[in-house]
PDB file of C-alpha atoms in Angstrom:
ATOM      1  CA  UNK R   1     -35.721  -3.043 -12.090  1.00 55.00           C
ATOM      2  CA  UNK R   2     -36.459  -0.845  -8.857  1.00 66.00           C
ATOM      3  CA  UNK R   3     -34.744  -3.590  -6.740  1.00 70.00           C
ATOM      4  CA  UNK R   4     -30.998  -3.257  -6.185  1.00 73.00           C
ATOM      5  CA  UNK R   5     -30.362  -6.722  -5.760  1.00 79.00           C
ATOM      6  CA  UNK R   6     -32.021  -7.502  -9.406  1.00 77.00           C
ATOM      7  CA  UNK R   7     -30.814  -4.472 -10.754  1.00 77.00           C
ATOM      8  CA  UNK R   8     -27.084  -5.145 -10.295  1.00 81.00           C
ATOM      9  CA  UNK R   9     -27.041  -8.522 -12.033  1.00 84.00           C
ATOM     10  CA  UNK R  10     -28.750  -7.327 -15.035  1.00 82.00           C
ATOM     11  CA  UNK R  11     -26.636  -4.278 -15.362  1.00 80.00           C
ATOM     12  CA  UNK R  12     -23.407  -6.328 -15.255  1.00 84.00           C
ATOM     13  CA  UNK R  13     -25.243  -8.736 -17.984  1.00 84.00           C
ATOM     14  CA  UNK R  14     -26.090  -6.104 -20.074  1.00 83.00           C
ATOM     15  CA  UNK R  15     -22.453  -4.595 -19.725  1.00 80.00           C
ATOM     16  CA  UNK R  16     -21.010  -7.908 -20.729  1.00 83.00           C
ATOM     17  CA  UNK R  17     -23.286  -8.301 -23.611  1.00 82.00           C
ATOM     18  CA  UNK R  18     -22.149  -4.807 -25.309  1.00 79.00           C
ATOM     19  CA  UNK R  19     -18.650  -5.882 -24.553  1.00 78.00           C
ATOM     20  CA  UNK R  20     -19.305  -8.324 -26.860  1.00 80.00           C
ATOM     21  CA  UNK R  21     -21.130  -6.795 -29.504  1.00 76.00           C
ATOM     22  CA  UNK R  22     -18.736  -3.780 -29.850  1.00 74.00           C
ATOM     23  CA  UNK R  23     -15.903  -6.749 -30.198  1.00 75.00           C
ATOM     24  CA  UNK R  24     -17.573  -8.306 -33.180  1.00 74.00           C
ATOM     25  CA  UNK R  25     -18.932  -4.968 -35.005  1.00 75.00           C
ATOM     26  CA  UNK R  26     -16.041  -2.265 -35.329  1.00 81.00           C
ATOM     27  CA  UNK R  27     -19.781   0.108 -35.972  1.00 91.00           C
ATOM     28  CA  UNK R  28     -20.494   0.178 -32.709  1.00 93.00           C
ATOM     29  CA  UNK R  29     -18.912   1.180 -29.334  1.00 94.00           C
ATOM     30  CA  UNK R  30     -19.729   1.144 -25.906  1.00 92.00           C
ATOM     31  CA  UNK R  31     -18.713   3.626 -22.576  1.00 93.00           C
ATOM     32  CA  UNK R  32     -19.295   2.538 -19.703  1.00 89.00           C
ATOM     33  CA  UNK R  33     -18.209   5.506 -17.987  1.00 91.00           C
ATOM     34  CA  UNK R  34     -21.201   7.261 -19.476  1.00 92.00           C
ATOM     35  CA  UNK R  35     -23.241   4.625 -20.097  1.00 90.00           C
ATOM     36  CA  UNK R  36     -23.599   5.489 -23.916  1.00 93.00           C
ATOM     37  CA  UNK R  37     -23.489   3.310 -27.421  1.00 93.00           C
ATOM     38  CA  UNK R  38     -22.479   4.809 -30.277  1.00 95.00           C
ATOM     39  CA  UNK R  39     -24.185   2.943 -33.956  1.00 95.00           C
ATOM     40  CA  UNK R  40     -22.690   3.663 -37.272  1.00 95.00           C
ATOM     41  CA  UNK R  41     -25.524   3.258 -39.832  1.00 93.00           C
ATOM     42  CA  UNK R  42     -24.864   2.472 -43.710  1.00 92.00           C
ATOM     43  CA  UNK R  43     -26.684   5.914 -44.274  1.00 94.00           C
ATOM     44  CA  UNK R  44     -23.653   7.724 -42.560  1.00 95.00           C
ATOM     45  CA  UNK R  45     -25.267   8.690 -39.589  1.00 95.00           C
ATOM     46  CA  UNK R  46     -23.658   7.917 -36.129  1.00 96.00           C
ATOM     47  CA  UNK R  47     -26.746   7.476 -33.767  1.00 94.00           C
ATOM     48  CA  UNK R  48     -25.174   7.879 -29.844  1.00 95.00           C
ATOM     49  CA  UNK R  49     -28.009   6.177 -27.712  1.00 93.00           C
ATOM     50  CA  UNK R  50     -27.894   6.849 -23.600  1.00 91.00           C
ATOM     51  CA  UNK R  51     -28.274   3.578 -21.812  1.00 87.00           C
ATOM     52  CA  UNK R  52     -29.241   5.121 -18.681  1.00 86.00           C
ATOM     53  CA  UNK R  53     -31.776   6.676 -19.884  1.00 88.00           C
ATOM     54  CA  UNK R  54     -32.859   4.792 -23.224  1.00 85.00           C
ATOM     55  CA  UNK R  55     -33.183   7.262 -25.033  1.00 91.00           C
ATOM     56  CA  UNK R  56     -31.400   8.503 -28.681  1.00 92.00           C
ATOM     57  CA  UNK R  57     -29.024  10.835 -27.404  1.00 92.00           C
ATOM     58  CA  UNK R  58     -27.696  12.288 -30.215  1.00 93.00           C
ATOM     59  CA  UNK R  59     -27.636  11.739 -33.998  1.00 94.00           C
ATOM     60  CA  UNK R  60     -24.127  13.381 -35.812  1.00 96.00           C
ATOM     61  CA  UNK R  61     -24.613  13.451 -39.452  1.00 95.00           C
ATOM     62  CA  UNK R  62     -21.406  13.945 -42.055  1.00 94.00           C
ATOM     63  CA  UNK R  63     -20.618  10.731 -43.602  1.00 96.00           C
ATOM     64  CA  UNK R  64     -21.840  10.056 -47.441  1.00 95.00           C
ATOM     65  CA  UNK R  65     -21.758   6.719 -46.629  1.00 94.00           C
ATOM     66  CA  UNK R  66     -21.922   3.650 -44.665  1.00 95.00           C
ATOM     67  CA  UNK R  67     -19.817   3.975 -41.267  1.00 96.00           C
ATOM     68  CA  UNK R  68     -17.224   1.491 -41.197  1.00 95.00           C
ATOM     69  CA  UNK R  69     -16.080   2.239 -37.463  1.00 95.00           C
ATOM     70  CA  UNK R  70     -16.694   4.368 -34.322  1.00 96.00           C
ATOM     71  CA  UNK R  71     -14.734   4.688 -31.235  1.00 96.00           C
ATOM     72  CA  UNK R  72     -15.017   6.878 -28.056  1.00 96.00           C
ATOM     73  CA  UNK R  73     -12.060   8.814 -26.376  1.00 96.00           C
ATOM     74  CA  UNK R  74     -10.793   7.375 -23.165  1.00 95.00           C
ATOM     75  CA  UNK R  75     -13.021  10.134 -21.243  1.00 94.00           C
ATOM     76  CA  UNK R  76     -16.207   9.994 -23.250  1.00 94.00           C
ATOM     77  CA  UNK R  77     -15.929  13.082 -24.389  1.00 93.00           C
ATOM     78  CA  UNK R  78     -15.394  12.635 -28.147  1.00 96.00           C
ATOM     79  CA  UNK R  79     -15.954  10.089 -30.503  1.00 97.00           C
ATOM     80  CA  UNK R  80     -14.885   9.426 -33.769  1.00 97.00           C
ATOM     81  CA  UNK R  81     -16.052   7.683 -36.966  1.00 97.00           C
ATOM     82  CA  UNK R  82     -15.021   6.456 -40.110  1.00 97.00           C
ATOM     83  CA  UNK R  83     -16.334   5.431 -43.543  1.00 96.00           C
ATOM     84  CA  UNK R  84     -14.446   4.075 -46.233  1.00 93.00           C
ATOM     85  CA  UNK R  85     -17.410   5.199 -48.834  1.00 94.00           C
ATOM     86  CA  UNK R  86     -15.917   8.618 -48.020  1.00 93.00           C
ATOM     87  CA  UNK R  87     -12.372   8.358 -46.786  1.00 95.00           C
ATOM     88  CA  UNK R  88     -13.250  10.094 -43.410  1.00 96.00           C
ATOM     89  CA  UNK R  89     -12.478   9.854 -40.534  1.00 97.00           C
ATOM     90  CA  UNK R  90     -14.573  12.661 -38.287  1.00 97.00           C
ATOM     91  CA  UNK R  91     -14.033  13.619 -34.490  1.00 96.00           C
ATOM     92  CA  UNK R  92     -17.520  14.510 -32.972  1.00 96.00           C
ATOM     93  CA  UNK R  93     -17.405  16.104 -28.949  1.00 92.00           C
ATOM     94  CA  UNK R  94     -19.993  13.892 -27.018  1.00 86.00           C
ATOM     95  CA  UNK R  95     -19.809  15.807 -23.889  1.00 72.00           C
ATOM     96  CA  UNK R  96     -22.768  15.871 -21.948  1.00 64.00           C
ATOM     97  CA  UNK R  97     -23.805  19.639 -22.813  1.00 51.00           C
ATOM     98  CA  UNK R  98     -23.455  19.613 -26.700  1.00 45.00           C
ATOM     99  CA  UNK R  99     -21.957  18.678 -29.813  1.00 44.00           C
TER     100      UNK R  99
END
C-alpha cells in the first residue's frame, strides 16, 4: 500500500508469516535483510523470489532431484541447498549483481 501507516503493519504481517513458513518447510528460507525467499522445488531447481519487488529473482539449477533444504548465509550473499535424491549439498552466491 502507498500509505505508510498501512504499509508498516502489513509488512511486519507478512514478515511474521514467512517466519513461519520457513520454520515448518526446511525448502524454503527467508532474508529479511534482502527481502528475498528462496523455494526448493522437487524438480531440483532453487527459485530465489525478491519480495520487494515480486518478482522471480533468480532460478539456480543443479540438483537431479527434489530439494530437501535451502538456507541463506548470515549476509545474504550465498545460499545453499541440498537434495538427498543427489547427495548435494551446493553453495550458490545471491549477491545482488550475479550468480
Amino acid at each position: 500500500p502507498p500509505h505508510t501507516r498501512a504499509r508498516i503493519p502489513m509488512a511486519q504481517a507478512s514478515t511474521m508469516a514467512l517466519r513461519e513458513l520457513v520454520k515448518r518447510y526446511s525448502m524454503a528460507a527467508f532474508h529479511q535483510t534482502t527481502q528475498r525467499l528462496a523455494v526448493g522445488t522437487t524438480t531440483g531447481v532453487v527459485i530465489i523470489y525478491d519480495l520487494r519487488t515480486a518478482t522471480k529473482w533468480r532460478i539456480l539449477q543443479g540438483h537431479d532431484g527434489p530439494v530437501a533444504a535451502v538456507a541463506f548465509a548470515a549476509g545474504g550473499d550465498l545460499v545453499a541447498s541440498f537434495s538427498t535424491a543427489d547427495s548435494t549439498l551446493r553453495w550458490w552466491q545471491a549477491g545482488s549483481s550475479s550468480l
